[in-house]
PDB file of C-alpha atoms in Angstrom:
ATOM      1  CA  UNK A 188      66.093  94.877  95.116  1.00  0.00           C
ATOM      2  CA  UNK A 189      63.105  97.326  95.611  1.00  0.00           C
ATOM      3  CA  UNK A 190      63.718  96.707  99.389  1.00  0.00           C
ATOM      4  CA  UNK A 191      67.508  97.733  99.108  1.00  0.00           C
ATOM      5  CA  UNK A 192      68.761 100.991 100.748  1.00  0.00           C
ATOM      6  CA  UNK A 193      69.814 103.941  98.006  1.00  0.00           C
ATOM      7  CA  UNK A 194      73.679 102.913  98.768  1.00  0.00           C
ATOM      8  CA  UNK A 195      72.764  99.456  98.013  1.00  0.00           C
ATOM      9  CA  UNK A 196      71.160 100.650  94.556  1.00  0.00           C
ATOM     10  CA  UNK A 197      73.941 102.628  93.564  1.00  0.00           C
ATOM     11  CA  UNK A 198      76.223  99.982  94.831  1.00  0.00           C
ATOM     12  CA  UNK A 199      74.640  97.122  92.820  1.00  0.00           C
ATOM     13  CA  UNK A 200      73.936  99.512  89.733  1.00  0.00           C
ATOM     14  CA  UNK A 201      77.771 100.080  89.614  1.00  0.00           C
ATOM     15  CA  UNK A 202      78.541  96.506  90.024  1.00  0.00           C
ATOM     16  CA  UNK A 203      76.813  96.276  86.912  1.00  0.00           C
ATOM     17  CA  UNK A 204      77.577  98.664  84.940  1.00  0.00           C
ATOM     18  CA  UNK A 205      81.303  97.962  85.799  1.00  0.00           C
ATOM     19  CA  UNK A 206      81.918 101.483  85.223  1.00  0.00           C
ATOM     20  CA  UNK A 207      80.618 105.127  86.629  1.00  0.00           C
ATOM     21  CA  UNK A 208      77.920 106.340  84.396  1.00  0.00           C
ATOM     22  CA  UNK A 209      76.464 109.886  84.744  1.00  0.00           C
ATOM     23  CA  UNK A 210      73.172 108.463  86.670  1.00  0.00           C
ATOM     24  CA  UNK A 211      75.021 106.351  88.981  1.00  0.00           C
ATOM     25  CA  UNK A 212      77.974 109.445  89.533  1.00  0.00           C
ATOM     26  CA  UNK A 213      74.463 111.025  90.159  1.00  0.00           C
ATOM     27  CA  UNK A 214      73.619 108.808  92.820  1.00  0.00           C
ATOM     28  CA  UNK A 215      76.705 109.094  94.497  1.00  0.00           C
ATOM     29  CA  UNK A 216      76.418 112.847  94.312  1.00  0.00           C
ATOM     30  CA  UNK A 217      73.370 112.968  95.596  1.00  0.00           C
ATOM     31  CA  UNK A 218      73.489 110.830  98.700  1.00  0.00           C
ATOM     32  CA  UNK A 219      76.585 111.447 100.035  1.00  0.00           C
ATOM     33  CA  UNK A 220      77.304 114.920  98.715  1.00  0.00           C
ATOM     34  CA  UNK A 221      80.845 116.310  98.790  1.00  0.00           C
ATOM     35  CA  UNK A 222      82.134 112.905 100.231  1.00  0.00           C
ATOM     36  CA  UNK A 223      80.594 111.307  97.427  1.00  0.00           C
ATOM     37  CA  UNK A 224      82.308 113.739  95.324  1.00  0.00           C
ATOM     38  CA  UNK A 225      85.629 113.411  96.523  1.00  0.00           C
ATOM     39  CA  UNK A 226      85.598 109.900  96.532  1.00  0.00           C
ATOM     40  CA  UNK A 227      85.042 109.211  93.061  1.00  0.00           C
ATOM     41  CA  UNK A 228      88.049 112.248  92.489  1.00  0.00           C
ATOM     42  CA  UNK A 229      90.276 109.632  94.451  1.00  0.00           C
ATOM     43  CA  UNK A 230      89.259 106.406  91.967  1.00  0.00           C
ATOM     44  CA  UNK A 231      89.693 108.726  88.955  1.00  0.00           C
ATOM     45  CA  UNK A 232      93.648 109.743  90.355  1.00  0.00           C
ATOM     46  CA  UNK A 233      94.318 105.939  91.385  1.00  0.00           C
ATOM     47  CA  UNK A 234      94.392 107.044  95.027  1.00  0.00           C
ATOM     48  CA  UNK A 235      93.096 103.479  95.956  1.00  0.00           C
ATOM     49  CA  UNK A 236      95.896 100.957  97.134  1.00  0.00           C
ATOM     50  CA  UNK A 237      95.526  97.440  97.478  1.00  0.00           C
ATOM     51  CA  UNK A 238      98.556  95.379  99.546  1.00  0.00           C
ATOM     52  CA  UNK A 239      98.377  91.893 101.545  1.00  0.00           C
ATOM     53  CA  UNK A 240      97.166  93.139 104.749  1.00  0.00           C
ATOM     54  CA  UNK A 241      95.042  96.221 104.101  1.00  0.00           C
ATOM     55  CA  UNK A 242      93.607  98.530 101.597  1.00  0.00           C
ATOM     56  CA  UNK A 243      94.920 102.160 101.450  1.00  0.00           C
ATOM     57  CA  UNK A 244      93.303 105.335 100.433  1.00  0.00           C
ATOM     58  CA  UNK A 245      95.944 107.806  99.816  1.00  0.00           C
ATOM     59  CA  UNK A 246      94.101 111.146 101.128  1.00  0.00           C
ATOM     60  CA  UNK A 247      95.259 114.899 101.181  1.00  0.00           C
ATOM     61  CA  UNK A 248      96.980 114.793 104.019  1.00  0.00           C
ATOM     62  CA  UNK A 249      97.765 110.889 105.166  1.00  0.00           C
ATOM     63  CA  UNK A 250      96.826 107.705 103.910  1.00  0.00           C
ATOM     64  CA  UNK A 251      94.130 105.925 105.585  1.00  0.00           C
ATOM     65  CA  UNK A 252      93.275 102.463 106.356  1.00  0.00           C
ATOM     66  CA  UNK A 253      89.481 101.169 105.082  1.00  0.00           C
ATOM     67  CA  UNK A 254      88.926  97.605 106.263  1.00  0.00           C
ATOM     68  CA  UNK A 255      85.420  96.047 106.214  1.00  0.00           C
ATOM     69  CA  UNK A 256      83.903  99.836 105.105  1.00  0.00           C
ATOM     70  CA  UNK A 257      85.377 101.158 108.413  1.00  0.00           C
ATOM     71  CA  UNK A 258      88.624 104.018 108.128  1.00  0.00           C
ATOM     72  CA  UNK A 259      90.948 105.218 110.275  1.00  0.00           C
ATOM     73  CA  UNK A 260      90.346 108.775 109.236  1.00  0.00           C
ATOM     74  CA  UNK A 261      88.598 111.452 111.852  1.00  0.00           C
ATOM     75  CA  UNK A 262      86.044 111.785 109.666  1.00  0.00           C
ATOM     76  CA  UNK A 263      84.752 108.092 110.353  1.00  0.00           C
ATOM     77  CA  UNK A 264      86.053 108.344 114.252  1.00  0.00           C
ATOM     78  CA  UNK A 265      84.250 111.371 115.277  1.00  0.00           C
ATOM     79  CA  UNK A 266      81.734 112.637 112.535  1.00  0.00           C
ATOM     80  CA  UNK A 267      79.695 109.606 110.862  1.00  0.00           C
ATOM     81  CA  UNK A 268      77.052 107.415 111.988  1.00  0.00           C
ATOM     82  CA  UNK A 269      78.478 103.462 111.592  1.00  0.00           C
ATOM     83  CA  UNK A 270      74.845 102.445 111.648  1.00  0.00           C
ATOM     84  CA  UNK A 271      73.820 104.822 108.638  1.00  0.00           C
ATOM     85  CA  UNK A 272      75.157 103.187 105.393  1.00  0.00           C
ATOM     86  CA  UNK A 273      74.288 106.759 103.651  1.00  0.00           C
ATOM     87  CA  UNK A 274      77.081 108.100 106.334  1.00  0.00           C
ATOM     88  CA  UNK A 275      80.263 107.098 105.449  1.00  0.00           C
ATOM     89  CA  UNK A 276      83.707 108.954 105.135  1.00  0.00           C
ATOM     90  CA  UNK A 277      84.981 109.486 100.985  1.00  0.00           C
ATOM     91  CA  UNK A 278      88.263 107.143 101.354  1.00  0.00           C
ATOM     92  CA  UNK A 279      85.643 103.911 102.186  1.00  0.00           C
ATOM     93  CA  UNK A 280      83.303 105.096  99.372  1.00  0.00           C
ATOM     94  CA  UNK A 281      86.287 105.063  97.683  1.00  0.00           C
ATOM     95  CA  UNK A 282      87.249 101.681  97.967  1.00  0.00           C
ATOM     96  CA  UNK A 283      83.697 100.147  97.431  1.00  0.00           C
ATOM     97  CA  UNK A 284      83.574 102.362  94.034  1.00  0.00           C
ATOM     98  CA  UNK A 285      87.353 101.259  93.028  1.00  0.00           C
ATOM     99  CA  UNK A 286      86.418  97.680  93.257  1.00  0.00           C
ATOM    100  CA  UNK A 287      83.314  97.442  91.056  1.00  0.00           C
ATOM    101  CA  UNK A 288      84.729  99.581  88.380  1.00  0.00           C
ATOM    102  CA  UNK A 289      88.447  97.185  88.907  1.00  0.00           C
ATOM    103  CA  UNK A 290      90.409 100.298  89.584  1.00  0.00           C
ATOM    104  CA  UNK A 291      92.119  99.489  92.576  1.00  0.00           C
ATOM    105  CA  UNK A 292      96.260  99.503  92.421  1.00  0.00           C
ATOM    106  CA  UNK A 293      97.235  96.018  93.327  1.00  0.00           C
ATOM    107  CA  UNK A 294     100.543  95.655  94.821  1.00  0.00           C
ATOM    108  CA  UNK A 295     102.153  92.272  95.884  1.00  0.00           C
ATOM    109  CA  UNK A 296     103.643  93.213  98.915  1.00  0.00           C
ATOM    110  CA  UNK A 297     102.782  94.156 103.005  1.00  0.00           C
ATOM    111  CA  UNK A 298     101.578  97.408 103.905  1.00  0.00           C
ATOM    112  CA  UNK A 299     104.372  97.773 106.607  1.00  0.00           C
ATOM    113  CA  UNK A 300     106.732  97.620 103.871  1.00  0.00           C
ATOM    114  CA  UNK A 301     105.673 100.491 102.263  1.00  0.00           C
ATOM    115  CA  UNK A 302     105.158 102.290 105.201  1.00  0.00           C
ATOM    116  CA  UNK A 303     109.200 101.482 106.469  1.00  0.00           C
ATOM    117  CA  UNK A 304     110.036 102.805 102.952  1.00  0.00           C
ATOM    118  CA  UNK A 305     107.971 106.197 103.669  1.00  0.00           C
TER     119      UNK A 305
END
């Protein structure tokens, strides 16, 4: 693991752990600053959706699609560099942090669904 990249570290320190310690919150802090930040806000409020299809990230404004650690958001689209794993937006932080601590709101159902009921 000495070889891994600091998201790696924090990622596989988290996995097991199973839940956000001080150190690893840290981590987060510390190498992706504010997005980091507001990421672990959005596991702590339950702002992570799972459905079928796609996993949600319900964000200030819209919700946003993270598949694969890619978003939708502008954030990802215009402002981060997809080849820098230290560079990604808070809603896909979000999601990789929600899954090893099992905080991600599972729902049974399509995303289109929810989105004809909106």
């Amino acid at each position: 693991m000495s070889e891994a990249n600091p998201v790696e570290r924090w990622q596989a320190a988290l996995e097991e752990a199973g839940e956000l310690t001080p150190e690893i919150v840290g981590d987060i802090s510390e190498i992706h600053g504010d997005r980091g930040v507001r990421a672990i806000e959005a596991v702590g409020e339950n702002r992570v959706k799972s459905y079928r299809d796609f996993t949600i990230v319900v964000g200030y404004d819209d919700e946003y699609i993270v598949e694969d650690g890619g978003c939708t958001c502008k954030d990802s689209e215009y402002n981060l560099d997809a080849d820098d794993p230290t560079e990604r937006c808070w809603h896909s932080l979000a999601v990789a942090i929600a899954r090893r601590v099992g905080h991600v709101d599972y729902h049974d159902m399509w995303y289109s669904e929810v989105r004809e009921l909106l």
